[in-house]
Each structure stands twice: as structure tokens, then as C-alpha cells.
GROMACS .gro file of C-alpha atoms in nm:
model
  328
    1UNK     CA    1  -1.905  -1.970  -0.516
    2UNK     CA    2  -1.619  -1.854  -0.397
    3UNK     CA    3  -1.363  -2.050  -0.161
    4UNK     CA    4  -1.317  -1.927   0.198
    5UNK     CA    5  -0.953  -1.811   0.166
    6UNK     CA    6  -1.057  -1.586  -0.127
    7UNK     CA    7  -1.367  -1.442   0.080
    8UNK     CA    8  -1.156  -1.401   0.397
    9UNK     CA    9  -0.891  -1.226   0.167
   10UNK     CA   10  -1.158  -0.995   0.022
   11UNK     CA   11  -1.295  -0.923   0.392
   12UNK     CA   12  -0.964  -0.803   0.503
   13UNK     CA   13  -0.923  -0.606   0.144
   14UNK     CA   14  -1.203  -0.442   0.197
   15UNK     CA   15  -1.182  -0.340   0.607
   16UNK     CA   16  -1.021  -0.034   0.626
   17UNK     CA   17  -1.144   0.120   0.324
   18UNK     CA   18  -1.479   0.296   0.443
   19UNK     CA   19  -1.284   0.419   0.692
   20UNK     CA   20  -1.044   0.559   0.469
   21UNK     CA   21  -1.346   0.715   0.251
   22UNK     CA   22  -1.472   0.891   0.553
   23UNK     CA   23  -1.141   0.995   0.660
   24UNK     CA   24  -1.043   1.153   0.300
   25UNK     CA   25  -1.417   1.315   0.253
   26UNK     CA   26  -1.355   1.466   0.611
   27UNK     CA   27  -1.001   1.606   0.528
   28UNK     CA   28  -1.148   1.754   0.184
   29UNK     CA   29  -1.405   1.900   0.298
   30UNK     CA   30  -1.231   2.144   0.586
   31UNK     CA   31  -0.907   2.181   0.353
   32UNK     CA   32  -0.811   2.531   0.318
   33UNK     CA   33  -0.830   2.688  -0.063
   34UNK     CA   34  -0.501   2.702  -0.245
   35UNK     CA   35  -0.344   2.420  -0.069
   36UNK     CA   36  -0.391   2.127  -0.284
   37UNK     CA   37  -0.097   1.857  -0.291
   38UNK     CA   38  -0.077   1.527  -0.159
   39UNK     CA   39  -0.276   1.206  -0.217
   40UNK     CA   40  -0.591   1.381  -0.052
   41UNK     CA   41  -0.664   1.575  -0.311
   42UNK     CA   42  -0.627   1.283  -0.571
   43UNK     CA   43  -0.929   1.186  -0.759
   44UNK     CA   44  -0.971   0.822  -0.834
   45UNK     CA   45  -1.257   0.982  -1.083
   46UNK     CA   46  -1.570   0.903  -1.187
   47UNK     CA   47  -1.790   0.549  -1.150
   48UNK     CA   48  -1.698   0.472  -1.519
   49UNK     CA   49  -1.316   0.488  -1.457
   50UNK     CA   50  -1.309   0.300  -1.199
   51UNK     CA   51  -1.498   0.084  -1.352
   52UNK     CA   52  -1.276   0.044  -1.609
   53UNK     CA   53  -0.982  -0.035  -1.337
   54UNK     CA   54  -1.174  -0.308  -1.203
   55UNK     CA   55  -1.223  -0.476  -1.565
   56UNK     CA   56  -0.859  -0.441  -1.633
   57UNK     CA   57  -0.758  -0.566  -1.239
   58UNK     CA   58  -0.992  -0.860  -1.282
   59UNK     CA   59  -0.809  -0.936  -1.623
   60UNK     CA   60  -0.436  -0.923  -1.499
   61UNK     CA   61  -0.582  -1.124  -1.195
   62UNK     CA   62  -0.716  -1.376  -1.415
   63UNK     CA   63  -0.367  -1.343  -1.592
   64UNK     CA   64  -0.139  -1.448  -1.322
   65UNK     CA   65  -0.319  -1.709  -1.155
   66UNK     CA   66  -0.370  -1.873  -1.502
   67UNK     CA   67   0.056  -1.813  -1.518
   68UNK     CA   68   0.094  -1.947  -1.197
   69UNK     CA   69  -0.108  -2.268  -1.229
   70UNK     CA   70  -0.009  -2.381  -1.563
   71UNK     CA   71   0.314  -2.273  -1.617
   72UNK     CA   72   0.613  -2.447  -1.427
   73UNK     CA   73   0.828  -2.096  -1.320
   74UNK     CA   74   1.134  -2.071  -1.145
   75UNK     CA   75   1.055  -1.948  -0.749
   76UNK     CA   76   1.139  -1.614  -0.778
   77UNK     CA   77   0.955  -1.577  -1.113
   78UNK     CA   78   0.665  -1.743  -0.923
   79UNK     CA   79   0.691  -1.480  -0.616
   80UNK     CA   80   0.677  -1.215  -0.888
   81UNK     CA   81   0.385  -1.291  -1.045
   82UNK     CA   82   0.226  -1.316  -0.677
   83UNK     CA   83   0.309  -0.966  -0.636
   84UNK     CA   84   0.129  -0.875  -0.870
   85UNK     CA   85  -0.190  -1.104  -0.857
   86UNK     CA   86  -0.231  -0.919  -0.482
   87UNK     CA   87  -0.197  -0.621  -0.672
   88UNK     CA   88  -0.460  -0.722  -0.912
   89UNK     CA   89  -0.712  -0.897  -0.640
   90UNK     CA   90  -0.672  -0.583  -0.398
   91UNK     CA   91  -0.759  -0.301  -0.644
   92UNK     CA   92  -0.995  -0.579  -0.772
   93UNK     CA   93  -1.184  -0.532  -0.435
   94UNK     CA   94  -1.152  -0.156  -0.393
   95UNK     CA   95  -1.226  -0.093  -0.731
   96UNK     CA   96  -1.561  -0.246  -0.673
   97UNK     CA   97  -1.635  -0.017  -0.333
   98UNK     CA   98  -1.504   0.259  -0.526
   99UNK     CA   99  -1.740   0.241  -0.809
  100UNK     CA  100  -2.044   0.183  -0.596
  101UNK     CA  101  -1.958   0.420  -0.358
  102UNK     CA  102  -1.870   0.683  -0.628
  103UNK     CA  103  -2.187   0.604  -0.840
  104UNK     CA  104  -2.449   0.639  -0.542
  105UNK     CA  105  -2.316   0.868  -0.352
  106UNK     CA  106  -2.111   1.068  -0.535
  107UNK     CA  107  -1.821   1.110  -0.374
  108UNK     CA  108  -1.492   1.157  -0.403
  109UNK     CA  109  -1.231   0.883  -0.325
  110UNK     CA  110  -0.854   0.907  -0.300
  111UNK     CA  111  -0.728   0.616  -0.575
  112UNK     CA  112  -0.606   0.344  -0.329
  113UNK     CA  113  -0.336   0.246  -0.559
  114UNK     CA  114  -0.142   0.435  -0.821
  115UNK     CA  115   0.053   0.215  -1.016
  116UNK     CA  116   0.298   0.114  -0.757
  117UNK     CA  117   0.564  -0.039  -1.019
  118UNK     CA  118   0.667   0.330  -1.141
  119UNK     CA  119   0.791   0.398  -0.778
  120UNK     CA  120   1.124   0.554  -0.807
  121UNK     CA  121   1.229   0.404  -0.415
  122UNK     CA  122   1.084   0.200  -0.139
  123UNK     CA  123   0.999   0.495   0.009
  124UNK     CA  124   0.747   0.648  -0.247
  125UNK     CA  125   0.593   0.303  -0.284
  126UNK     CA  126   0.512   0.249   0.037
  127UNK     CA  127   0.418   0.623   0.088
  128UNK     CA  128   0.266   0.718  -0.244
  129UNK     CA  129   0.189   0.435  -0.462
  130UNK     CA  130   0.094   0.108  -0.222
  131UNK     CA  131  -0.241   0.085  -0.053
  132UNK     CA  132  -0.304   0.479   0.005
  133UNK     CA  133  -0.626   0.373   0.191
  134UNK     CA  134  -0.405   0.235   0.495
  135UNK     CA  135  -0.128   0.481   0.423
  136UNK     CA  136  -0.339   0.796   0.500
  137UNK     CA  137  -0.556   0.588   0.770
  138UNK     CA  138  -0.201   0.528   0.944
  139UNK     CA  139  -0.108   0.950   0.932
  140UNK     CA  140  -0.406   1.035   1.092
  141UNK     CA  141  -0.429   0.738   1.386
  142UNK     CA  142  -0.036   0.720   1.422
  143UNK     CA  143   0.153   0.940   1.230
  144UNK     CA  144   0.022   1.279   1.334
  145UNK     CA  145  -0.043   1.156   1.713
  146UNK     CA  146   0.350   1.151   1.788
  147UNK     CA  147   0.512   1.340   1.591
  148UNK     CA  148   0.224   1.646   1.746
  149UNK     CA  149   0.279   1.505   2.064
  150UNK     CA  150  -0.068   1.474   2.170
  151UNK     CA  151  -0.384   1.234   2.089
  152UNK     CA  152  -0.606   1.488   1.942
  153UNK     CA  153  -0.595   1.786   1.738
  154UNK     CA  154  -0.631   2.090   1.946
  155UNK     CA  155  -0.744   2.303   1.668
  156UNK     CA  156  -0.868   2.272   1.325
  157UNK     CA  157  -0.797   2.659   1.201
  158UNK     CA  158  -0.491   2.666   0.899
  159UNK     CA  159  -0.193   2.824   1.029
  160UNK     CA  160  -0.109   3.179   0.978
  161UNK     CA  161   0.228   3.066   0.828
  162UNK     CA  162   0.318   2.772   0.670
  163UNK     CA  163   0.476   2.517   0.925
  164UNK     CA  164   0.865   2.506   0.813
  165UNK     CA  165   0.876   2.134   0.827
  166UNK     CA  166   0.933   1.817   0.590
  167UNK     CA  167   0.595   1.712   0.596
  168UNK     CA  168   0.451   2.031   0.528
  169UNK     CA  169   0.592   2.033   0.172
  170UNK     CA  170   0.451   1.808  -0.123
  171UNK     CA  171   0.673   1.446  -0.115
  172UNK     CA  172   0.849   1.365  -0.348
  173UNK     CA  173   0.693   1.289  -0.701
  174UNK     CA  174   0.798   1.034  -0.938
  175UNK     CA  175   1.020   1.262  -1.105
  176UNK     CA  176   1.180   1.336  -0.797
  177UNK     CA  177   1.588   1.303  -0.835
  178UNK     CA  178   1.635   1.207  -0.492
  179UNK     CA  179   1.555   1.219  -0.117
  180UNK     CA  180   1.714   1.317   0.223
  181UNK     CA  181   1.712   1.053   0.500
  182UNK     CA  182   1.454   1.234   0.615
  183UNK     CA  183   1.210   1.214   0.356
  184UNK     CA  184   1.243   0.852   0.340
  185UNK     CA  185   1.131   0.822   0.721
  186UNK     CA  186   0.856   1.069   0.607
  187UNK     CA  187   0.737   0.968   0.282
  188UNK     CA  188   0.549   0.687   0.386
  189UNK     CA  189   0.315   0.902   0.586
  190UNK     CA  190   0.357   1.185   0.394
  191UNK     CA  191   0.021   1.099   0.147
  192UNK     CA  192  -0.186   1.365   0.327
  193UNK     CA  193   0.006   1.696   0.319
  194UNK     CA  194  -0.121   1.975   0.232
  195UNK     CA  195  -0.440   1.998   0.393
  196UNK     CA  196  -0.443   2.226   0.628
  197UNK     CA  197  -0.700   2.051   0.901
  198UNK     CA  198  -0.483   1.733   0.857
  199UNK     CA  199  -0.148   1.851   0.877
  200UNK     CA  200   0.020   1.789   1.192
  201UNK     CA  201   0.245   2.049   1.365
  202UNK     CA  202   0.569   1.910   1.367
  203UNK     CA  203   0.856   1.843   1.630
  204UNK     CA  204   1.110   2.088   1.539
  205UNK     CA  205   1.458   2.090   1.609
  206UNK     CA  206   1.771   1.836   1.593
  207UNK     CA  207   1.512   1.533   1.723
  208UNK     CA  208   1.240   1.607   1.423
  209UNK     CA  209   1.433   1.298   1.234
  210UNK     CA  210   1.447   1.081   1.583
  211UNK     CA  211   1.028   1.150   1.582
  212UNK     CA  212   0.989   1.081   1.252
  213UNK     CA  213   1.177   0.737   1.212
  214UNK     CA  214   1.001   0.645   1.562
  215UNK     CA  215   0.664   0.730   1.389
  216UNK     CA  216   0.810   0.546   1.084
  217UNK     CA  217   0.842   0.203   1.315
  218UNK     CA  218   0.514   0.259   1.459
  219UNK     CA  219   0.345   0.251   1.146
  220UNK     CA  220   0.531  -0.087   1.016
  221UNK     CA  221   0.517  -0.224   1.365
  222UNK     CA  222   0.128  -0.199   1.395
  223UNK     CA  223   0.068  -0.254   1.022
  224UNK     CA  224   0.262  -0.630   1.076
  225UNK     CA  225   0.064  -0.693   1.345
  226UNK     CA  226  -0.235  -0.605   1.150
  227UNK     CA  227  -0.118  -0.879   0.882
  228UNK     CA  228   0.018  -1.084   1.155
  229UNK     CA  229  -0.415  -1.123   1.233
  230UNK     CA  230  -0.520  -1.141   0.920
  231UNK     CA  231  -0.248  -1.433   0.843
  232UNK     CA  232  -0.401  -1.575   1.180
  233UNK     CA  233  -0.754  -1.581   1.066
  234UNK     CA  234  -0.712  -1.686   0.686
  235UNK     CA  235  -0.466  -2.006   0.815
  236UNK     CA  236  -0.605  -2.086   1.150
  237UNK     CA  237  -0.379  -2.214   1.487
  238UNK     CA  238  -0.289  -2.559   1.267
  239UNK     CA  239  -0.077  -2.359   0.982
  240UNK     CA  240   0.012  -2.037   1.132
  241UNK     CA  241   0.371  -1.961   1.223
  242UNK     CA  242   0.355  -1.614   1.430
  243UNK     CA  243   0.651  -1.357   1.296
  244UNK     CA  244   0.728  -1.388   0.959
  245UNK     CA  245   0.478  -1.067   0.794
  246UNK     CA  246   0.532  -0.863   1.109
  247UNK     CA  247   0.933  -0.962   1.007
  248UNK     CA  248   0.853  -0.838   0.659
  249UNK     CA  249   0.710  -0.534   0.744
  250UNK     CA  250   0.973  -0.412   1.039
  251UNK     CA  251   1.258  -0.462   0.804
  252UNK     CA  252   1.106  -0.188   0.564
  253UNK     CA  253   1.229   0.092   0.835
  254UNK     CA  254   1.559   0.044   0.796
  255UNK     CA  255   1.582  -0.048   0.413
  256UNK     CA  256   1.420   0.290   0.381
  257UNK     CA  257   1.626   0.513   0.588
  258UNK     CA  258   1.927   0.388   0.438
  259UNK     CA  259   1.780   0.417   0.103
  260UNK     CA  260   1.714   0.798   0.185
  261UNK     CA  261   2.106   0.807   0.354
  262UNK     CA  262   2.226   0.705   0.004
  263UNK     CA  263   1.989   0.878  -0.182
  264UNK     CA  264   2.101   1.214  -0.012
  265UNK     CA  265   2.478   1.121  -0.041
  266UNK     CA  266   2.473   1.039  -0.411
  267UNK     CA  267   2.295   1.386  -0.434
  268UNK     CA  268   2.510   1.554  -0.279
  269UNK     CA  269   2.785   1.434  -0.520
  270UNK     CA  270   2.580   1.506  -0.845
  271UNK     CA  271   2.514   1.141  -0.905
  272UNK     CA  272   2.182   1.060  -1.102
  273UNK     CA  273   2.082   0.746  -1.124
  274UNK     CA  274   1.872   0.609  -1.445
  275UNK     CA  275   1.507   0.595  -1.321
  276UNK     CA  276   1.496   0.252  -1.457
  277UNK     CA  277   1.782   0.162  -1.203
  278UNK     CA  278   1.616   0.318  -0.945
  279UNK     CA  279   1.302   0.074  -1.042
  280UNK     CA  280   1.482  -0.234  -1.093
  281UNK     CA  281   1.677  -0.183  -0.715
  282UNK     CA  282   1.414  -0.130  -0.492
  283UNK     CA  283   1.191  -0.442  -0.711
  284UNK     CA  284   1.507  -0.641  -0.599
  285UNK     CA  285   1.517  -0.556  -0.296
  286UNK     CA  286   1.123  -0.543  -0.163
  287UNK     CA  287   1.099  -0.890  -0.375
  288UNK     CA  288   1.402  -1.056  -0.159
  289UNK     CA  289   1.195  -0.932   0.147
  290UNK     CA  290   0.880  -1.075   0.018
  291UNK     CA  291   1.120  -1.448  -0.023
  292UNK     CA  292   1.233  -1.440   0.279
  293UNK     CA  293   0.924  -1.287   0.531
  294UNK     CA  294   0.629  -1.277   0.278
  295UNK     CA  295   0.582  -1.624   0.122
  296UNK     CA  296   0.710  -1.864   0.362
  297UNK     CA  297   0.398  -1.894   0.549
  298UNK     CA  298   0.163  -1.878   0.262
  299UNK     CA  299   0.348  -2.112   0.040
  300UNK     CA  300   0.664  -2.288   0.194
  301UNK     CA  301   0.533  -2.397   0.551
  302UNK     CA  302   0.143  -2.426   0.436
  303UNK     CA  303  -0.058  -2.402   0.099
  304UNK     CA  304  -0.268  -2.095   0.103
  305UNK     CA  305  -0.102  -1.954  -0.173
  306UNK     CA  306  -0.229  -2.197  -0.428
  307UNK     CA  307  -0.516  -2.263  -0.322
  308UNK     CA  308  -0.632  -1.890  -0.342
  309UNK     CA  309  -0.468  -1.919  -0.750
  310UNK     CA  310  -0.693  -2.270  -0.726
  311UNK     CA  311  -0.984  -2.053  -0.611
  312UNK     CA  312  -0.943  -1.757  -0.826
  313UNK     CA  313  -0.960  -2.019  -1.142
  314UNK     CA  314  -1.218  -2.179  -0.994
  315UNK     CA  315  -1.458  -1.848  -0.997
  316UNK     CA  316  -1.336  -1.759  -1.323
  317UNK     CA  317  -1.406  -2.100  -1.465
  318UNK     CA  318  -1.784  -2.078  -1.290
  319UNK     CA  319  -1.821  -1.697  -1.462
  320UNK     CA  320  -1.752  -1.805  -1.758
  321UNK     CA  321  -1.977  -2.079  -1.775
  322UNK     CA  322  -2.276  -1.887  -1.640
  323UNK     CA  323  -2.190  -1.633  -1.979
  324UNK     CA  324  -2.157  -1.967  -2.199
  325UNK     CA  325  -2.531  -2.019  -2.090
  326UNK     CA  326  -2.685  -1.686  -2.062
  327UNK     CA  327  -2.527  -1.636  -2.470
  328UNK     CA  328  -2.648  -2.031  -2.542
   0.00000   0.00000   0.00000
């Protein structure tokens, strides 16, 4: 019953995530004991939980298309509540893997999201918080590759020492008071350290930051292009206009170094900011991003945007009519 935006939008939810799974399970299962930190060693928990995540996902889904539909909302508010019906449709989707793949096979998965608004800087949402199921898929296919220097590992024995490097430490948490520029070119790969036969032996020396913000790029840059296809196939050749997510995505790499530039200069002077500052900014800043790159082609220059809110009611509207019978 569903319309074919909303089932291509689910296909290309759901892509990358058994891949993720297998990638995780693989990473957990040769990590050395005593090193546990880093999103691998997250437990989204058992079937029931996220079970429970997918009832309360489906509900602020439900939520914001019903906002969006019926309620006339300034632009901006209306971009908003977007961001957060993607939220609610994408753990939606994974939720629904997880549980299956959680309650037959028993394993354990790496929470996809973890409630990306209490992200203290662009960096940790992208790195932490957003879509971990891409985020640790991208360490291990581009991350680790250059920043090692070579394609594939050339052994999968822990290190005698730990490797003095930023990536080799636990990123920063959401209590974290701030971050070097560094970090912020690291964080956003940085969801898998800690693991011993996933941790990548790092460039050292004065070009380690040069490596890292060049891995940094090469994550956005294929990750736009990634959307770029995905735009492609939900719009077609009539509506799509080529540039404007793999726009969104590049301009991330420089909003986050200079976030980490300021971040380590207002350390270095003893300057902490409020965390709710810290929310409110980068909010501000991603959701100007998201008006200029993100919604223009899904909303200004064609109409996929409502009709996937049109589509979403529509289901709802159908499931709740098939209840009304089965309780009549």
C-alpha cells in the first residue's frame, strides 16, 4: 500500500545496513579484551527495545507528517520538522531490521542512531550520533584505507603498544568540553576505535592532520555521491537537478574543521560554552545547510517532499482502518 517514493526511500534506508551488521559482528568478534570504547561496542539491546524504538519512531513519524500537512508553518519551521520526520522514517526502517535480526539470530547490532539532537558539535553528530551504520561502513572502506596507506589490512594481531594517535583514543563524548581541529576531521570516522582488529595504524607526523581532513573529504565526497544516486533514482531524469546533496554534504568538511579550530582556541582561553549553546549553533548551522543544499530539490524545484508526508498519511490512514475492522 505504500507509494513508490516511500518504498524507494525505505530501499535506500535499508541498503547498507546488513552490511554494517556483518561488519560490526566481524569487528566484535576479533576485538581484543579490555579494549572496549567506541560505537562498536554499543549495544542497540535486545528485540524488545528495539522494538520499543520502532513504536516510538513510527509515532513521531506519524507526528510530523500530520504537522506538516495540516498545519500552515513558516519554511524554516517546515525544514525542521523534515529533519526530524527522516529521523523518524530512518530509525523507523532500521529499527525493524534490527529487531528481526536481533530476535532470530541473536545478534548484536551497533544502535544506528543515538539521539542525534544531544550532539554537542557537527562533528560528534556526524561521527557519533547520525547514521552509525554508514559512519563505521565509511572507516573501514575509506577511512582506514588512506590514512594506513594501503587497501588491506596486513595483519589482524593487537599491537604490542597502544598506537599514539587521535584515533586510537575514545572521541569525544557528549560531555566532552571541546575538540582540537583535529578531532573534528577525525570524529566523524572515529565510531570504531578501540578495537584492536579495526583500528588503523595511523600516519604519524606533521601531515597526520593533512591525511585525516583528506580522509575527512573522501568520506563526504563519496557519501554525496551516494545521495546524489539515490536522489537520481527516487526523482528520475525529468526532476533531478545533479549537485545540490553532493553540495550539502562537501560543505560539512569545512564547517567542521573550523568548528574544531574554534573549539580548540576557545579552549585554550578557558572559554566554556553552555551545552545548550553548543546545541542550538550547530542546529543553526546544519539546518541553513539543509535550506540551501538539502531541500531545494525535494521541495523547491520538484514535489517529492510532500508527497512522501502525502504517502506516509496515506499508510497511516490505511493502518488504521484495517485496526477499525479487525476491533469492529
Amino acid at each position: 500500500m505504500c507509494g513508490d517514493t516511500t518504498c524507494n526511500l525505505v530501499i535506500g534506508a535499508c541498503m547498507p545496513y546488513a552490511a554494517q551488521t556483518v561488519h560490526a559482528c566481524v569487528c566484535r568478534a576479533g576485538a581484543a579484551s579490555g579494549a572496549k570504547s567506541g560505537r562498536l561496542h554499543d549495544d542497540a539491546g535486545m528485540a524488545s527495545k528495539t522494538l520499543k524504538s520502532f513504536v516510538i519512531n513510527a509515532s513521531l513519524l506519524t507526528a510530523c507528517t500530520f504537522a506538516l500537512s495540516s498545519l500552515s508553518l513558516p519554511k524554516v519551521a517546515q525544514y525542521y520538522i523534515y529533519c526530524y520526520a527522516l529521523y523518524g522514517f530512518l530509525t523507523l526502517a532500521m529499527d525493524s531490521a534490527a529487531t528481526l535480526l536481533i530476535a532470530l539470530l541473536d545478534l548484536h547490532i551497533v544502535p544506528p542512531f543515538d539521539r542525534p539532537w544531544r550532539s554537542l558539535s557537527l562533528a560528534e553528530f556526524w561521527g557519533r550520533r547520525w547514521n552509525n551504520t554508514i559512519s563505521l561502513s565509511m572507516r573501514a572502506i575509506v577511512y582506514d584505507p588512506i590514512m594506513e596507506g594501503q587497501l588491506f589490512k596486513t595483519t589482524m594481531a593487537a599491537p604490542a603498544e597502544p598506537i599514539p594517535s587521535a584515533a586510537a583514543a575514545p572521541p569525544a563524548g557528549p560531555e566532552a568540553d571541546g575538540s582540537t581541529a583535529g578531532d573534528a576531521a577525525e570524529q566523524y570516522k572515529s565510531s570504531t576505535a578501540g578495537s584492536t582488529t579495526c583500528q588503523p595504524h595511523q600516519r604519524r607526523g606533521h601531515l597526520s592532520y593533512a591525511w585525516k581532513a583528506l580522509a575527512t573529504i573522501a568520506i563526504f565526497t563519496i557519501s554525496g555521491l551516494e545521495h546524489e544516486w539515490f536522489l537520481y533514482l527516487m526523482l528520475g531524469p525529468g526532476e533531478y537537478l545533479p549537485g545540490y546533496w553532493l553540495a550539502f554534504f562537501l560543505v560539512q568538511v569545512p564547517l567542521m574543521l573550523g568548528e574544531g579550530l574554534l573549539l580548540k582556541q576557545l579552549k585554550s582561553a578557558g572559554i566554556q560554552l553552555p551545552k545548550l549553546l553548543r546545541i542550538a549553533a550547530w542546529q543553526v548551522v546544519l539546518t541553513a545547510c539543509a535550506y540551501a543544499f538539502w531541500y531545494p530539490p525535494v521541495e523547491v524545484h520538484s514535489d517529492m517532499a510532500p508527497r512522501a508526508v502525502a504517502a506516509v498519511n496515506r499508510n497511516v490512514h490505511w493502518l488504521l482502518q484495517g485496526v477499525q475492522q479487525l476491533g469492529g
